[in-house]
CSV table of N, CA and C and ligand atoms in Angstrom, one decimal:
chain,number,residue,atom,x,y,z
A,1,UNK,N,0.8,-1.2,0.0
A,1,UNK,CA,0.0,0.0,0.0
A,1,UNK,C,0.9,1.3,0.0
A,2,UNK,N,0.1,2.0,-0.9
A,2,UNK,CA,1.7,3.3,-0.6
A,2,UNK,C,1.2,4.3,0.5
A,3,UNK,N,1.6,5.4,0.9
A,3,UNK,CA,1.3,6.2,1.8
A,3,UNK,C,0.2,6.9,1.3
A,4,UNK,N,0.4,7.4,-0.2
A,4,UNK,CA,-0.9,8.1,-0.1
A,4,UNK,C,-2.0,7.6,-0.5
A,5,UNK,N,-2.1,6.2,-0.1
A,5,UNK,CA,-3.6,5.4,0.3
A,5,UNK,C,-4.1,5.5,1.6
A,6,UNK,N,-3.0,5.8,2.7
A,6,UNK,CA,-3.4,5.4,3.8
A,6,UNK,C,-4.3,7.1,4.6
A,7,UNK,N,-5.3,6.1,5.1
A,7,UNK,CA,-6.5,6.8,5.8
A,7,UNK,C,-5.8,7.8,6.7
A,8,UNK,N,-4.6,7.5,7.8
A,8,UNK,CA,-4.1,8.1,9.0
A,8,UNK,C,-3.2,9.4,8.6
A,9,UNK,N,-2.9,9.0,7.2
A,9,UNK,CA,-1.8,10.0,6.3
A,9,UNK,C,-2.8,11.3,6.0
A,10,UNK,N,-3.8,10.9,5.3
A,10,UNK,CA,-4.7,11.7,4.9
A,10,UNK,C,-5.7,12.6,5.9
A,11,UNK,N,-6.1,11.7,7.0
A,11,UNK,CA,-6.6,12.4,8.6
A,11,UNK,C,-5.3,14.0,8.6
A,12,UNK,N,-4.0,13.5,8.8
A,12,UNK,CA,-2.9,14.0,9.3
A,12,UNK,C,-3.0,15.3,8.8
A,13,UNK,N,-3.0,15.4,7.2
A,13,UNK,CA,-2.8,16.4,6.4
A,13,UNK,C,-4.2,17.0,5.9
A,14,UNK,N,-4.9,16.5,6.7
A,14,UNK,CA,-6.4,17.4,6.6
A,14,UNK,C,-7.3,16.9,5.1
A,15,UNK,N,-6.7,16.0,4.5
A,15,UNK,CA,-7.4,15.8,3.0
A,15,UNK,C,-8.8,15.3,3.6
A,16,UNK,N,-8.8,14.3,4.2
A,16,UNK,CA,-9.9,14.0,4.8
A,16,UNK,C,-10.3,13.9,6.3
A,17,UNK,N,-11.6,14.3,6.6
A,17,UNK,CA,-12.0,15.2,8.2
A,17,UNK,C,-11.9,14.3,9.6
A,18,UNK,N,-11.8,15.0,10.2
A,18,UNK,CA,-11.7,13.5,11.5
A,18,UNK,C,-12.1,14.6,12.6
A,19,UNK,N,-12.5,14.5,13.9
A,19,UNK,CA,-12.8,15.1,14.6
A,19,UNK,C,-11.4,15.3,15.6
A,20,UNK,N,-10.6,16.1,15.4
A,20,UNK,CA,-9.2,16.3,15.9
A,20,UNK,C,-9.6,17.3,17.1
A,21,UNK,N,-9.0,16.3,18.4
A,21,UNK,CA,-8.9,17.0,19.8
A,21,UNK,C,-7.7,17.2,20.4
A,22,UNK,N,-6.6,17.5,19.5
A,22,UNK,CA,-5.4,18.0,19.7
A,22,UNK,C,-4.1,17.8,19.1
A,23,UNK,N,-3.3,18.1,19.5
A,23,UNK,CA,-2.0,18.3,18.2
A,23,UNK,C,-1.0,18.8,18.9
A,24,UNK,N,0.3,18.0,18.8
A,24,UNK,CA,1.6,18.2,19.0
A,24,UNK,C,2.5,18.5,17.4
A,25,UNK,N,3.4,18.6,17.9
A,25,UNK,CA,4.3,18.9,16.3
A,25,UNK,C,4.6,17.4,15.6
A,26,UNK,N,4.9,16.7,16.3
A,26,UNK,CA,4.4,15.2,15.6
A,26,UNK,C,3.3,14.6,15.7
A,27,UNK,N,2.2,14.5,16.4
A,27,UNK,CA,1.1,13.8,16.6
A,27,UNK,C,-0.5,14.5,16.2
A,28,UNK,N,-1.5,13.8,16.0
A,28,UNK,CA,-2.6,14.2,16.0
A,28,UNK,C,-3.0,13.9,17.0
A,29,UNK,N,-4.3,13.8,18.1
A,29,UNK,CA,-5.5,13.4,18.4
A,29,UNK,C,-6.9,13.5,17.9
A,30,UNK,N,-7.1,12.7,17.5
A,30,UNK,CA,-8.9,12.4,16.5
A,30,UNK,C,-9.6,11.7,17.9
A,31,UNK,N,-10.9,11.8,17.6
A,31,UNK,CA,-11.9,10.5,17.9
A,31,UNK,C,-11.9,9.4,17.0
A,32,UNK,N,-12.4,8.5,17.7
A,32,UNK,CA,-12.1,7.0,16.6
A,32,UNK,C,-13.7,7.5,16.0
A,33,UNK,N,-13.9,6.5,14.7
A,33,UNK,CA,-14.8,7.1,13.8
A,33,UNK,C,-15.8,5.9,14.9
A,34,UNK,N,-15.2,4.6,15.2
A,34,UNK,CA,-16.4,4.2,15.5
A,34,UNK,C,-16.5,4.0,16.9
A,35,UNK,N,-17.4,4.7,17.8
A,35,UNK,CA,-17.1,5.3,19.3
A,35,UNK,C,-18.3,4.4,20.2
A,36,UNK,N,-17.2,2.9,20.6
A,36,UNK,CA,-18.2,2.2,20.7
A,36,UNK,C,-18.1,2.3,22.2
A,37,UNK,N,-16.8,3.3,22.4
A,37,UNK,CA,-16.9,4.0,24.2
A,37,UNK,C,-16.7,5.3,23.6
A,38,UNK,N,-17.8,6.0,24.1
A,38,UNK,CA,-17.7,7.6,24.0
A,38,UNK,C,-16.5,8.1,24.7
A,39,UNK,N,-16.1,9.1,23.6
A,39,UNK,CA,-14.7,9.3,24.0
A,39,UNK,C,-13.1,8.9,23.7
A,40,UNK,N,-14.0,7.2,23.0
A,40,UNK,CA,-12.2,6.9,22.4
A,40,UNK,C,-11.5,7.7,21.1
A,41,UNK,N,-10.6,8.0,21.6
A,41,UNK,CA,-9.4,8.5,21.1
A,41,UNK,C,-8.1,7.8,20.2
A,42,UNK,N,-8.0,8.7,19.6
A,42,UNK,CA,-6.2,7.9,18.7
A,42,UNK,C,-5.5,9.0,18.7
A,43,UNK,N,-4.2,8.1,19.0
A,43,UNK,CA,-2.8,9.2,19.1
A,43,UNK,C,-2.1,8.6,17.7
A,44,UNK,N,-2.0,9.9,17.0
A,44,UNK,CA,-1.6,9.3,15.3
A,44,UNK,C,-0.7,10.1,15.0
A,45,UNK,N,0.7,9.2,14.8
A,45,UNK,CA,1.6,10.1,14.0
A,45,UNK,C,1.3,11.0,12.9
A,46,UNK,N,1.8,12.5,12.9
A,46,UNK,CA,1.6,12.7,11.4
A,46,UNK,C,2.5,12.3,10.3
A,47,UNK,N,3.3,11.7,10.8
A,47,UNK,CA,4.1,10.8,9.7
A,47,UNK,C,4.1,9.8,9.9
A,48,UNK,N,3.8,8.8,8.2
A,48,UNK,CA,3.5,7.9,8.1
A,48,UNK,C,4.6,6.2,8.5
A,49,UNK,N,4.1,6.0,9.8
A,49,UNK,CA,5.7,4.9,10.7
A,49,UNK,C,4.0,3.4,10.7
A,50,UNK,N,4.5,2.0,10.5
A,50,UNK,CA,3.6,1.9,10.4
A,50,UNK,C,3.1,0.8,12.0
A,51,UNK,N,4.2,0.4,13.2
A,51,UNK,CA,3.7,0.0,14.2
A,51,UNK,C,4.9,0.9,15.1
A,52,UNK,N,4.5,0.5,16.1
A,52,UNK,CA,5.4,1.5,17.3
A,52,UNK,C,7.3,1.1,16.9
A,53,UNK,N,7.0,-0.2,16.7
A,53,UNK,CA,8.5,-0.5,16.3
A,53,UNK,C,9.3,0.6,14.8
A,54,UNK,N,8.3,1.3,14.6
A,54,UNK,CA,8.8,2.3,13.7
A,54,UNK,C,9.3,3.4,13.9
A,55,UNK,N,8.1,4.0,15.0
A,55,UNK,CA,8.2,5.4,15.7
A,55,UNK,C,10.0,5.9,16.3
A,56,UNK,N,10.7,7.2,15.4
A,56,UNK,CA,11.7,7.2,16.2
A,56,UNK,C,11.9,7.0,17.6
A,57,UNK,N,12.8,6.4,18.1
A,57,UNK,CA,13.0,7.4,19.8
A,57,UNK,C,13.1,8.2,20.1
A,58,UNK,N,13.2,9.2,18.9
A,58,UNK,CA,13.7,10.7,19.0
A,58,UNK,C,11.8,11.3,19.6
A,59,UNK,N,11.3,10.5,18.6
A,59,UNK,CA,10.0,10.9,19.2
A,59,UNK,C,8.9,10.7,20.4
A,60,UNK,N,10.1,9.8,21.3
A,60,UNK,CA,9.1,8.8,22.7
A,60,UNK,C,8.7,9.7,23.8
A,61,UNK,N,9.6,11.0,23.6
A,61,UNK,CA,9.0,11.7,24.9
A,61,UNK,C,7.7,12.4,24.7
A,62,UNK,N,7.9,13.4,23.3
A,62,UNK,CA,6.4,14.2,23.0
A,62,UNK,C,5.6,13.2,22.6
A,63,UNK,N,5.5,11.8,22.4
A,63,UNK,CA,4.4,11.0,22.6
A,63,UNK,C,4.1,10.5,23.5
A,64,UNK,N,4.9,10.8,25.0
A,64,UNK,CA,4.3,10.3,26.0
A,64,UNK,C,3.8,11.5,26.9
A,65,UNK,N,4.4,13.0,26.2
A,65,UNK,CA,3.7,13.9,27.0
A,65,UNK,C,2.4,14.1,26.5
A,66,UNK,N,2.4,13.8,25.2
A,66,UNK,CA,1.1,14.2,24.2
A,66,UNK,C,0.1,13.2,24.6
A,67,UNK,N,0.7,11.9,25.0
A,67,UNK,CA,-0.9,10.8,25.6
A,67,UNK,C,-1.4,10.9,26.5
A,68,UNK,N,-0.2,11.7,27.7
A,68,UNK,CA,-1.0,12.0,28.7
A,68,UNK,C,-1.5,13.3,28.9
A,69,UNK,N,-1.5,14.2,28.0
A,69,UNK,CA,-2.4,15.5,27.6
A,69,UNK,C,-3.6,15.3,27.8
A,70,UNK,N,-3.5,13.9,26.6
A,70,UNK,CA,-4.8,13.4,26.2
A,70,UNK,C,-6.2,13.1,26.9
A,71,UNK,N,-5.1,11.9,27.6
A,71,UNK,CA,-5.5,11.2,28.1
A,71,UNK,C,-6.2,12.1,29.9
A,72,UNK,N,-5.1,13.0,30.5
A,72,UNK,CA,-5.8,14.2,31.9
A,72,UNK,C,-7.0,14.6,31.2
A,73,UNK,N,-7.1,15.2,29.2
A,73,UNK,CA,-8.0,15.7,29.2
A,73,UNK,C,-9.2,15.3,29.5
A,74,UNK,N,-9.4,13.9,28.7
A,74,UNK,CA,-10.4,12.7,29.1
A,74,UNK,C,-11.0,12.8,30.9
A,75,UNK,N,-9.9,12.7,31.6
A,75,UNK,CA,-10.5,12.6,33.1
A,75,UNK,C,-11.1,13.7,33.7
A,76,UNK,N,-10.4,15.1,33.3
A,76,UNK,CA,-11.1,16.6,33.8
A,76,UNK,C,-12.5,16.9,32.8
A,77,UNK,N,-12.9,16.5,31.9
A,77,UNK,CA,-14.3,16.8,31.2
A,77,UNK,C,-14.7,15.6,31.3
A,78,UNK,N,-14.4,14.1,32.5
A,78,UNK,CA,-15.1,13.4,33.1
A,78,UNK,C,-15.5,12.7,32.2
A,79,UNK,N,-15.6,12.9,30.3
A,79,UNK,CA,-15.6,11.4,29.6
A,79,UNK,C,-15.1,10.1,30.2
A,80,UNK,N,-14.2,9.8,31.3
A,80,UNK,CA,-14.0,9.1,31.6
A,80,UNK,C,-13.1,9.5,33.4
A,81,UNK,N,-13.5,8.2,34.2
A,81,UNK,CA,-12.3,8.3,35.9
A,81,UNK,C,-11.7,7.5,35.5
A,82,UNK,N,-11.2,6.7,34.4
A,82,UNK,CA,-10.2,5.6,34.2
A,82,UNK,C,-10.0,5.8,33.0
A,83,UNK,N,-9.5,4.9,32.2
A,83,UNK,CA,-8.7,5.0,31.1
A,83,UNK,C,-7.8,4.0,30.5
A,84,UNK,N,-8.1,2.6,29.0
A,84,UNK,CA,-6.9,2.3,28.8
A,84,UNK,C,-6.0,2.8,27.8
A,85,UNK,N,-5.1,2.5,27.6
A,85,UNK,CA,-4.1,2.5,26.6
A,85,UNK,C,-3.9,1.4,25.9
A,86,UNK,N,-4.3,1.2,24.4
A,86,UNK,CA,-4.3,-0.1,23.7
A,86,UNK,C,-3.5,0.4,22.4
A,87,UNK,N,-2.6,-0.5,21.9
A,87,UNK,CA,-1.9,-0.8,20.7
A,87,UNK,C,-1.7,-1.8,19.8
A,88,UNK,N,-2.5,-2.1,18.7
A,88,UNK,CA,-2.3,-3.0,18.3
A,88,UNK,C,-1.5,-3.0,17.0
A,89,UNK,N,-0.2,-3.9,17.4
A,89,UNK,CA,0.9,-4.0,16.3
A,89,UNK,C,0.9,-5.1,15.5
A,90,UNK,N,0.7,-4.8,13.8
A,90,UNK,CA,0.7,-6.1,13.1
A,90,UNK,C,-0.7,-7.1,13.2
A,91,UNK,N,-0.9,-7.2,12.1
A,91,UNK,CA,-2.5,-7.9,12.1
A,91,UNK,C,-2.9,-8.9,13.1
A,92,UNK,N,-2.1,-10.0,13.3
A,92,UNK,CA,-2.2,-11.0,14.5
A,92,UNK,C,-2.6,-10.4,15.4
A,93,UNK,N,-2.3,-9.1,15.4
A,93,UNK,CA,-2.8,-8.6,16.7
A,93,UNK,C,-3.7,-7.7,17.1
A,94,UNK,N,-4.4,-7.6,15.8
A,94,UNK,CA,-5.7,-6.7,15.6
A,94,UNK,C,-5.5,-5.6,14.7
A,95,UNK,N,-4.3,-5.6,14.6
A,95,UNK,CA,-4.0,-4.2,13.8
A,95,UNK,C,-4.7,-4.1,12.4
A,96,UNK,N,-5.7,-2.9,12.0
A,96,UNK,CA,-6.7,-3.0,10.7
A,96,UNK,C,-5.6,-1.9,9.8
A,97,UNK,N,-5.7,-0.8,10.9
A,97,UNK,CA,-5.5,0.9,10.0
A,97,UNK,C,-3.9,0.1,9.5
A,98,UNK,N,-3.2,0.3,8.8
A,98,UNK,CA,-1.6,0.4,8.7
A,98,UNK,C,-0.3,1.3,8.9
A,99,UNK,N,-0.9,2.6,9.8
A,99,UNK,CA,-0.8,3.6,10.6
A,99,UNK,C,-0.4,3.6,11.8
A,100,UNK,N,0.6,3.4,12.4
A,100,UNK,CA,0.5,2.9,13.8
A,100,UNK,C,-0.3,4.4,14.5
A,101,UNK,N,-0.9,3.6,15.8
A,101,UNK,CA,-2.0,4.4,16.3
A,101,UNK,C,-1.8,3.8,17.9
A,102,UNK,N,-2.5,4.9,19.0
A,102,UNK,CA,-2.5,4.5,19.8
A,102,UNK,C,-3.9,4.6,20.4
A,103,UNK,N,-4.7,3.7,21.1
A,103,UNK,CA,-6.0,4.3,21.7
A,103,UNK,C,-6.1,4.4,22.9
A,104,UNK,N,-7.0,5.4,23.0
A,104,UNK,CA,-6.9,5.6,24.1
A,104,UNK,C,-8.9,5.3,24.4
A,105,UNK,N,-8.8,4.5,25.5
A,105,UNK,CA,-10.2,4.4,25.8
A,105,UNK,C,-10.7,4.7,27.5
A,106,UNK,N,-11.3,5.5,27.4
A,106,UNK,CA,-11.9,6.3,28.6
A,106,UNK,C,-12.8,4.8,29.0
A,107,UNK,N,-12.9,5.0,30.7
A,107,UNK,CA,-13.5,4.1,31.0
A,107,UNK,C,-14.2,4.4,32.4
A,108,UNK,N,-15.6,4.1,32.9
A,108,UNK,CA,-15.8,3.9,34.0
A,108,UNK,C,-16.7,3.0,35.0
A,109,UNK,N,-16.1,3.2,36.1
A,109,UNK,CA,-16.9,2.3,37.1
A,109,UNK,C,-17.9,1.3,36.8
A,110,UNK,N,-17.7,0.0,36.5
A,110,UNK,CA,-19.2,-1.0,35.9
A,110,UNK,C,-19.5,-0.7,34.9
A,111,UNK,N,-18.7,-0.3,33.9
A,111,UNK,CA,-19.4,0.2,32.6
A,111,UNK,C,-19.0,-1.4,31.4
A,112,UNK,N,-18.5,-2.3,32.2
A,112,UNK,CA,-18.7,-3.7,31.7
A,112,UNK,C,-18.0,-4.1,30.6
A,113,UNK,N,-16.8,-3.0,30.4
A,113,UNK,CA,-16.1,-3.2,28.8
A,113,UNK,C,-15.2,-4.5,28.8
A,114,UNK,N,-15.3,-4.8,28.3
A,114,UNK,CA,-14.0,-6.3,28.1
A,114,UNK,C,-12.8,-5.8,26.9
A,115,UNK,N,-11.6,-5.4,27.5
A,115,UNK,CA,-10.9,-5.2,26.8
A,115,UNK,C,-10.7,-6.3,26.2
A,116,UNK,N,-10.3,-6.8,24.9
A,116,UNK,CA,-9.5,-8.2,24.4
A,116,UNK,C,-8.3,-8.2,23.6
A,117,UNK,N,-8.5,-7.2,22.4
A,117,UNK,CA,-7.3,-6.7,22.0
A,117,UNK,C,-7.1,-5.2,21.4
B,1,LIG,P1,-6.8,-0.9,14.8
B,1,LIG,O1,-7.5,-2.1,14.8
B,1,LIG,O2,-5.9,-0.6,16.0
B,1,LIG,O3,-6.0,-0.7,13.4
B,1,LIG,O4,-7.9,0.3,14.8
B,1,LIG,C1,-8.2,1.1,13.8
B,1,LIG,C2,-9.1,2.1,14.4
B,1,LIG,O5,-9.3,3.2,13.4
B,1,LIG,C3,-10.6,1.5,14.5
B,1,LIG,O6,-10.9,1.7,15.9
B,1,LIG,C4,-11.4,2.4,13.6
B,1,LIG,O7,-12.7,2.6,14.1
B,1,LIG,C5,-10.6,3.6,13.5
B,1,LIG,N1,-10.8,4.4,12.2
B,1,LIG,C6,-10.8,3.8,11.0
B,1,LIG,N2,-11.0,4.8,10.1
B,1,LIG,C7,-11.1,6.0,10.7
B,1,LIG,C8,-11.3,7.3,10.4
B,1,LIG,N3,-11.5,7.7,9.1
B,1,LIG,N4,-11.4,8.3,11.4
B,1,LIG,C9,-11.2,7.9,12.7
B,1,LIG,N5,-11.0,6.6,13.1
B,1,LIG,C10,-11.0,5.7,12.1
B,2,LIG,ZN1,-0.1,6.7,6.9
């Protein structure tokens, strides 16, 4: 697939719309299109790396200040009191988009979700 097929590339550079709740100099945050917990989130390179084993190191800190931006934002407008962090790298392991992506899914008290992958 080349890059300018991919959905995450195209989110990034605005060609096509996504509901973006923030932005670092490398990263997007969108809502996931399908928000089967209100509130889930993706942390999306704007450049196209395609599982975390891609992502420079040069880039691990503003992606870990930028998830937890995110992610406080989620808990102070109360979408969620909890929160996971899921990655799925490589198909075996759920991986659909070919973008690497990070989610973030707000969560609370008895709300019965079954993480699985
Ligand atoms: P994954 O299985 O980790 O590759 O998950 C891909 C995620 O991307 C899924 O949760 C989809 O709902 C989400 N997704 C796919 N297309 C879009 C889009 N255009 N905008 C926002 N989220 C999307
Ligand atoms: Zn891409």
């Amino acid at each position: 697939m080349k890059n300018s097929d991919c959905i995450f590339c195209k989110i990034a550079q605005g060609k096509i719309p996504a509901k973006k709740v923030g932005e670092s100099n490398n990263f997007i945050a969108v809502l996931d299109a399908n928000q089967k917990i209100r509130g889930h989130t993706l942390i999306i390179p704007k450049k196209h790396f395609v599982t975390l084993l891609d992502i420079p190191n040069k880039l691990g800190e503003e992606l870990l200040k930028f998830t937890k931006e995110i992610a406080s934002k989620i808990l102070e407008t109360k979408q969620g009191d909890a929160f996971n962090i899921l990655m799925n790298n490589l198909e075996p392991a759920g991986q659909v988009v070919k973008h690497a992506h990070i989610h973030i899914l707000p969560r609370k008290e008895g709300d019965s979700v079954k993480i699985i992958s």
